[in-house]
């Protein structure tokens, strides 16, 4: 499938995916080092809830999160809830967001992972030379190469899984794919998808 057709199919087949009850990418990225989600009880038995909240809020204020994410994270801590998703359209999530919070891809529930997938694919197709060296793309791809990747595949429609397959095949065909050491990983994911389809 050529790039133009892929872009059209991604926009058509993924336009209605939602985050559902999954955590946002930024909250999962934060939990990677904090070992805590904002809607959960704090994990330090030596601190009161107020002390814990103050510590986390102070940390957030000096973090490298985008300012709007810092503000939403602080509100979430104070209200003991998940962070709100500030992106309603899964096709329009900024690449800077996907790359900044890259470790979150390892922790997203399958539905959450799928929500961020169309924007990742669209950006990579339009900017492959830049995107293939990204941490965001590397961690997004790594998630598909894990032992539990079938959990993601099961949540995709047949058409979505076929588009994901065609997207990965397209990347394999790029002259620069091996320059970024991604070819072997992409081939491994394609084998996992093939194995999943034959089950």
PDB file of C-alpha atoms in Angstrom:
ATOM      1  CA  UNK A   1       0.000   0.000   0.000  1.00  0.00           C
ATOM      2  CA  UNK A   2       1.382   3.419  -0.875  1.00  0.00           C
ATOM      3  CA  UNK A   3       1.765   6.291   1.582  1.00  0.00           C
ATOM      4  CA  UNK A   4      -1.260   8.262   0.382  1.00  0.00           C
ATOM      5  CA  UNK A   5      -3.576   5.253   0.698  1.00  0.00           C
ATOM      6  CA  UNK A   6      -2.170   4.411   4.119  1.00  0.00           C
ATOM      7  CA  UNK A   7      -2.787   7.938   5.376  1.00  0.00           C
ATOM      8  CA  UNK A   8      -6.389   7.807   4.133  1.00  0.00           C
ATOM      9  CA  UNK A   9      -7.059   4.366   5.633  1.00  0.00           C
ATOM     10  CA  UNK A  10      -5.602   5.357   9.007  1.00  0.00           C
ATOM     11  CA  UNK A  11      -7.790   8.458   9.124  1.00  0.00           C
ATOM     12  CA  UNK A  12     -10.875   6.452   8.181  1.00  0.00           C
ATOM     13  CA  UNK A  13     -10.429   3.351  10.355  1.00  0.00           C
ATOM     14  CA  UNK A  14      -9.040   4.969  13.508  1.00  0.00           C
ATOM     15  CA  UNK A  15     -11.067   8.194  13.625  1.00  0.00           C
ATOM     16  CA  UNK A  16     -13.481   6.886  16.262  1.00  0.00           C
ATOM     17  CA  UNK A  17     -11.077   5.223  18.714  1.00  0.00           C
ATOM     18  CA  UNK A  18     -11.327   6.562  22.255  1.00  0.00           C
ATOM     19  CA  UNK A  19      -9.133   6.503  25.348  1.00  0.00           C
ATOM     20  CA  UNK A  20     -11.935   4.970  27.386  1.00  0.00           C
ATOM     21  CA  UNK A  21     -11.063   4.411  31.045  1.00  0.00           C
ATOM     22  CA  UNK A  22      -7.328   4.164  30.338  1.00  0.00           C
ATOM     23  CA  UNK A  23      -4.854   6.548  31.880  1.00  0.00           C
ATOM     24  CA  UNK A  24      -3.423   9.224  29.601  1.00  0.00           C
ATOM     25  CA  UNK A  25       0.034   8.808  28.127  1.00  0.00           C
ATOM     26  CA  UNK A  26       1.396  11.581  30.352  1.00  0.00           C
ATOM     27  CA  UNK A  27       0.018   9.993  33.527  1.00  0.00           C
ATOM     28  CA  UNK A  28       1.480   6.594  32.610  1.00  0.00           C
ATOM     29  CA  UNK A  29       4.808   8.274  31.832  1.00  0.00           C
ATOM     30  CA  UNK A  30       4.708   9.968  35.241  1.00  0.00           C
ATOM     31  CA  UNK A  31       3.807   6.685  36.961  1.00  0.00           C
ATOM     32  CA  UNK A  32       6.891   5.076  35.410  1.00  0.00           C
ATOM     33  CA  UNK A  33       9.073   6.932  37.922  1.00  0.00           C
ATOM     34  CA  UNK A  34       6.547   7.836  40.636  1.00  0.00           C
ATOM     35  CA  UNK A  35       5.028   4.312  40.825  1.00  0.00           C
ATOM     36  CA  UNK A  36       1.715   6.019  41.515  1.00  0.00           C
ATOM     37  CA  UNK A  37      -1.416   7.218  39.724  1.00  0.00           C
ATOM     38  CA  UNK A  38      -3.213  10.347  40.836  1.00  0.00           C
ATOM     39  CA  UNK A  39      -6.511   8.569  41.563  1.00  0.00           C
ATOM     40  CA  UNK A  40      -4.854   6.011  43.881  1.00  0.00           C
ATOM     41  CA  UNK A  41      -3.811   6.153  47.512  1.00  0.00           C
ATOM     42  CA  UNK A  42      -0.263   7.374  48.032  1.00  0.00           C
ATOM     43  CA  UNK A  43       2.454   4.760  48.511  1.00  0.00           C
ATOM     44  CA  UNK A  44       4.536   6.201  51.371  1.00  0.00           C
ATOM     45  CA  UNK A  45       3.184   5.083  54.755  1.00  0.00           C
ATOM     46  CA  UNK A  46       5.440   7.613  56.512  1.00  0.00           C
ATOM     47  CA  UNK A  47       3.562  10.554  54.987  1.00  0.00           C
ATOM     48  CA  UNK A  48       0.021  11.796  55.400  1.00  0.00           C
ATOM     49  CA  UNK A  49      -2.035  12.317  52.262  1.00  0.00           C
ATOM     50  CA  UNK A  50      -1.497  16.062  52.538  1.00  0.00           C
ATOM     51  CA  UNK A  51       2.284  15.656  52.868  1.00  0.00           C
ATOM     52  CA  UNK A  52       2.372  13.249  49.946  1.00  0.00           C
ATOM     53  CA  UNK A  53       0.304  15.568  47.762  1.00  0.00           C
ATOM     54  CA  UNK A  54       2.531  18.536  48.628  1.00  0.00           C
ATOM     55  CA  UNK A  55       5.648  16.536  47.740  1.00  0.00           C
ATOM     56  CA  UNK A  56       4.233  15.390  44.400  1.00  0.00           C
ATOM     57  CA  UNK A  57       2.901  18.840  43.518  1.00  0.00           C
ATOM     58  CA  UNK A  58       6.291  20.388  44.256  1.00  0.00           C
ATOM     59  CA  UNK A  59       7.921  17.754  42.065  1.00  0.00           C
ATOM     60  CA  UNK A  60       5.464  18.432  39.252  1.00  0.00           C
ATOM     61  CA  UNK A  61       6.095  22.179  39.383  1.00  0.00           C
ATOM     62  CA  UNK A  62       9.778  21.554  38.648  1.00  0.00           C
ATOM     63  CA  UNK A  63       9.228  18.739  36.141  1.00  0.00           C
ATOM     64  CA  UNK A  64       9.686  18.866  32.382  1.00  0.00           C
ATOM     65  CA  UNK A  65       6.006  18.171  31.654  1.00  0.00           C
ATOM     66  CA  UNK A  66       4.210  20.602  29.378  1.00  0.00           C
ATOM     67  CA  UNK A  67       2.667  23.424  31.419  1.00  0.00           C
ATOM     68  CA  UNK A  68      -0.917  22.396  30.631  1.00  0.00           C
ATOM     69  CA  UNK A  69      -0.108  18.853  31.795  1.00  0.00           C
ATOM     70  CA  UNK A  70       1.462  20.137  35.021  1.00  0.00           C
ATOM     71  CA  UNK A  71      -1.680  22.136  35.778  1.00  0.00           C
ATOM     72  CA  UNK A  72      -3.987  19.195  35.028  1.00  0.00           C
ATOM     73  CA  UNK A  73      -1.807  16.805  37.059  1.00  0.00           C
ATOM     74  CA  UNK A  74      -1.978  19.111  40.088  1.00  0.00           C
ATOM     75  CA  UNK A  75      -5.782  19.355  39.777  1.00  0.00           C
ATOM     76  CA  UNK A  76      -5.942  15.556  39.497  1.00  0.00           C
ATOM     77  CA  UNK A  77      -3.873  15.061  42.658  1.00  0.00           C
ATOM     78  CA  UNK A  78      -6.007  17.485  44.646  1.00  0.00           C
ATOM     79  CA  UNK A  79      -9.234  15.900  43.363  1.00  0.00           C
ATOM     80  CA  UNK A  80      -7.906  12.290  43.563  1.00  0.00           C
ATOM     81  CA  UNK A  81      -8.825  11.444  39.981  1.00  0.00           C
ATOM     82  CA  UNK A  82      -7.226  10.427  36.711  1.00  0.00           C
ATOM     83  CA  UNK A  83      -5.895  13.167  34.489  1.00  0.00           C
ATOM     84  CA  UNK A  84      -8.397  14.365  31.918  1.00  0.00           C
ATOM     85  CA  UNK A  85      -7.614  13.603  28.309  1.00  0.00           C
ATOM     86  CA  UNK A  86      -6.993  16.905  26.544  1.00  0.00           C
ATOM     87  CA  UNK A  87      -7.045  15.308  23.086  1.00  0.00           C
ATOM     88  CA  UNK A  88     -10.465  14.223  21.893  1.00  0.00           C
ATOM     89  CA  UNK A  89      -9.419  13.481  18.313  1.00  0.00           C
ATOM     90  CA  UNK A  90      -7.064  10.463  18.067  1.00  0.00           C
ATOM     91  CA  UNK A  91      -5.816  11.765  14.714  1.00  0.00           C
ATOM     92  CA  UNK A  92      -4.596  15.103  16.063  1.00  0.00           C
ATOM     93  CA  UNK A  93      -2.356  14.318  19.030  1.00  0.00           C
ATOM     94  CA  UNK A  94       0.800  16.420  18.659  1.00  0.00           C
ATOM     95  CA  UNK A  95       4.016  14.515  17.965  1.00  0.00           C
ATOM     96  CA  UNK A  96       5.770  16.495  20.708  1.00  0.00           C
ATOM     97  CA  UNK A  97       3.337  14.974  23.229  1.00  0.00           C
ATOM     98  CA  UNK A  98       3.907  11.431  21.917  1.00  0.00           C
ATOM     99  CA  UNK A  99       7.666  11.842  22.084  1.00  0.00           C
ATOM    100  CA  UNK A 100       7.916  13.657  25.426  1.00  0.00           C
ATOM    101  CA  UNK A 101       5.915  11.037  27.328  1.00  0.00           C
ATOM    102  CA  UNK A 102       7.361   8.009  25.523  1.00  0.00           C
ATOM    103  CA  UNK A 103       7.770   5.701  28.536  1.00  0.00           C
ATOM    104  CA  UNK A 104       3.999   5.787  28.965  1.00  0.00           C
ATOM    105  CA  UNK A 105       3.612   3.514  25.932  1.00  0.00           C
ATOM    106  CA  UNK A 106       4.899   0.601  28.018  1.00  0.00           C
ATOM    107  CA  UNK A 107       2.128   0.950  30.578  1.00  0.00           C
ATOM    108  CA  UNK A 108      -0.975   1.957  28.648  1.00  0.00           C
ATOM    109  CA  UNK A 109      -3.902  -0.447  28.619  1.00  0.00           C
ATOM    110  CA  UNK A 110      -4.474  -1.816  25.098  1.00  0.00           C
ATOM    111  CA  UNK A 111      -7.359   0.602  24.485  1.00  0.00           C
ATOM    112  CA  UNK A 112      -5.185   3.525  25.545  1.00  0.00           C
ATOM    113  CA  UNK A 113      -2.340   2.346  23.353  1.00  0.00           C
ATOM    114  CA  UNK A 114      -4.682   2.138  20.373  1.00  0.00           C
ATOM    115  CA  UNK A 115      -5.949   5.667  21.061  1.00  0.00           C
ATOM    116  CA  UNK A 116      -2.456   7.109  20.535  1.00  0.00           C
ATOM    117  CA  UNK A 117      -1.576   4.805  17.619  1.00  0.00           C
ATOM    118  CA  UNK A 118      -3.185   6.680  14.682  1.00  0.00           C
ATOM    119  CA  UNK A 119      -1.386   9.934  15.481  1.00  0.00           C
ATOM    120  CA  UNK A 120       1.884   8.030  15.809  1.00  0.00           C
ATOM    121  CA  UNK A 121       1.400   6.304  12.448  1.00  0.00           C
ATOM    122  CA  UNK A 122       0.369   9.516  10.698  1.00  0.00           C
ATOM    123  CA  UNK A 123       3.371  11.411  12.009  1.00  0.00           C
ATOM    124  CA  UNK A 124       5.830   8.639  11.134  1.00  0.00           C
ATOM    125  CA  UNK A 125       4.459   8.408   7.597  1.00  0.00           C
ATOM    126  CA  UNK A 126       4.757  12.160   7.064  1.00  0.00           C
ATOM    127  CA  UNK A 127       8.146  12.556   8.794  1.00  0.00           C
ATOM    128  CA  UNK A 128       9.842   9.158   8.699  1.00  0.00           C
ATOM    129  CA  UNK A 129      13.413  10.460   8.662  1.00  0.00           C
ATOM    130  CA  UNK A 130      12.853  12.375  11.916  1.00  0.00           C
ATOM    131  CA  UNK A 131      10.316  10.082  13.592  1.00  0.00           C
ATOM    132  CA  UNK A 132      12.280   6.848  13.218  1.00  0.00           C
ATOM    133  CA  UNK A 133      14.976   8.182  15.543  1.00  0.00           C
ATOM    134  CA  UNK A 134      12.438   9.280  18.155  1.00  0.00           C
ATOM    135  CA  UNK A 135      12.130   7.764  21.605  1.00  0.00           C
ATOM    136  CA  UNK A 136       8.361   7.969  21.116  1.00  0.00           C
ATOM    137  CA  UNK A 137       8.366   5.717  18.063  1.00  0.00           C
ATOM    138  CA  UNK A 138      10.916   3.346  19.599  1.00  0.00           C
ATOM    139  CA  UNK A 139       8.799   2.793  22.723  1.00  0.00           C
ATOM    140  CA  UNK A 140       5.568   2.621  20.720  1.00  0.00           C
ATOM    141  CA  UNK A 141       7.123  -0.126  18.580  1.00  0.00           C
ATOM    142  CA  UNK A 142       8.630  -1.883  21.596  1.00  0.00           C
ATOM    143  CA  UNK A 143       5.135  -2.295  23.068  1.00  0.00           C
ATOM    144  CA  UNK A 144       4.102  -4.288  19.989  1.00  0.00           C
ATOM    145  CA  UNK A 145       7.121  -6.540  20.390  1.00  0.00           C
ATOM    146  CA  UNK A 146       6.385  -7.592  23.961  1.00  0.00           C
ATOM    147  CA  UNK A 147       5.131 -11.015  24.982  1.00  0.00           C
ATOM    148  CA  UNK A 148       1.677  -9.584  25.701  1.00  0.00           C
ATOM    149  CA  UNK A 149       1.278  -7.830  22.327  1.00  0.00           C
ATOM    150  CA  UNK A 150      -1.719 -10.054  21.542  1.00  0.00           C
ATOM    151  CA  UNK A 151      -3.674  -8.030  24.108  1.00  0.00           C
ATOM    152  CA  UNK A 152      -3.294  -5.012  21.813  1.00  0.00           C
ATOM    153  CA  UNK A 153      -4.018  -6.990  18.630  1.00  0.00           C
ATOM    154  CA  UNK A 154      -7.261  -8.360  20.149  1.00  0.00           C
ATOM    155  CA  UNK A 155      -8.558  -4.828  20.716  1.00  0.00           C
ATOM    156  CA  UNK A 156      -8.061  -3.804  17.090  1.00  0.00           C
ATOM    157  CA  UNK A 157     -10.725  -4.360  14.467  1.00  0.00           C
ATOM    158  CA  UNK A 158      -9.752  -6.572  11.551  1.00  0.00           C
ATOM    159  CA  UNK A 159      -9.342  -3.495   9.335  1.00  0.00           C
ATOM    160  CA  UNK A 160      -7.253  -1.687  11.950  1.00  0.00           C
ATOM    161  CA  UNK A 161      -4.955  -4.690  12.337  1.00  0.00           C
ATOM    162  CA  UNK A 162      -4.561  -4.895   8.553  1.00  0.00           C
ATOM    163  CA  UNK A 163      -3.705  -1.187   8.399  1.00  0.00           C
ATOM    164  CA  UNK A 164      -1.148  -1.578  11.193  1.00  0.00           C
ATOM    165  CA  UNK A 165       0.380  -4.459   9.222  1.00  0.00           C
ATOM    166  CA  UNK A 166       0.518  -2.403   6.020  1.00  0.00           C
ATOM    167  CA  UNK A 167       2.043   0.515   7.925  1.00  0.00           C
ATOM    168  CA  UNK A 168       4.838  -1.692   9.273  1.00  0.00           C
ATOM    169  CA  UNK A 169       5.418  -3.234   5.838  1.00  0.00           C
ATOM    170  CA  UNK A 170       5.670   0.260   4.376  1.00  0.00           C
ATOM    171  CA  UNK A 171       8.350   1.145   6.926  1.00  0.00           C
ATOM    172  CA  UNK A 172      10.308  -2.009   6.071  1.00  0.00           C
ATOM    173  CA  UNK A 173      10.363  -0.822   2.467  1.00  0.00           C
ATOM    174  CA  UNK A 174      12.011   2.504   3.319  1.00  0.00           C
ATOM    175  CA  UNK A 175      15.642   2.772   2.278  1.00  0.00           C
ATOM    176  CA  UNK A 176      16.524   4.320   5.635  1.00  0.00           C
ATOM    177  CA  UNK A 177      14.862   1.780   7.944  1.00  0.00           C
ATOM    178  CA  UNK A 178      18.034  -0.131   8.814  1.00  0.00           C
ATOM    179  CA  UNK A 179      19.926   3.123   9.352  1.00  0.00           C
ATOM    180  CA  UNK A 180      17.770   3.584  12.458  1.00  0.00           C
ATOM    181  CA  UNK A 181      18.073  -0.052  13.639  1.00  0.00           C
ATOM    182  CA  UNK A 182      14.328  -0.564  13.431  1.00  0.00           C
ATOM    183  CA  UNK A 183      14.092  -3.164  10.650  1.00  0.00           C
ATOM    184  CA  UNK A 184      14.638  -6.192  12.855  1.00  0.00           C
ATOM    185  CA  UNK A 185      12.117  -4.996  15.450  1.00  0.00           C
ATOM    186  CA  UNK A 186       9.487  -4.257  12.808  1.00  0.00           C
ATOM    187  CA  UNK A 187       9.962  -7.684  11.216  1.00  0.00           C
ATOM    188  CA  UNK A 188       9.536  -9.289  14.651  1.00  0.00           C
ATOM    189  CA  UNK A 189       6.241  -7.424  15.178  1.00  0.00           C
ATOM    190  CA  UNK A 190       5.021  -8.501  11.735  1.00  0.00           C
ATOM    191  CA  UNK A 191       5.728 -12.121  12.704  1.00  0.00           C
ATOM    192  CA  UNK A 192       3.743 -11.663  15.918  1.00  0.00           C
ATOM    193  CA  UNK A 193       0.813 -10.243  13.957  1.00  0.00           C
ATOM    194  CA  UNK A 194       0.960 -13.128  11.478  1.00  0.00           C
ATOM    195  CA  UNK A 195       1.015 -15.628  14.331  1.00  0.00           C
ATOM    196  CA  UNK A 196      -1.935 -13.864  15.991  1.00  0.00           C
ATOM    197  CA  UNK A 197      -3.956 -13.927  12.763  1.00  0.00           C
ATOM    198  CA  UNK A 198      -3.378 -17.656  12.347  1.00  0.00           C
ATOM    199  CA  UNK A 199      -4.635 -18.540  15.849  1.00  0.00           C
TER     200      UNK A 199
END
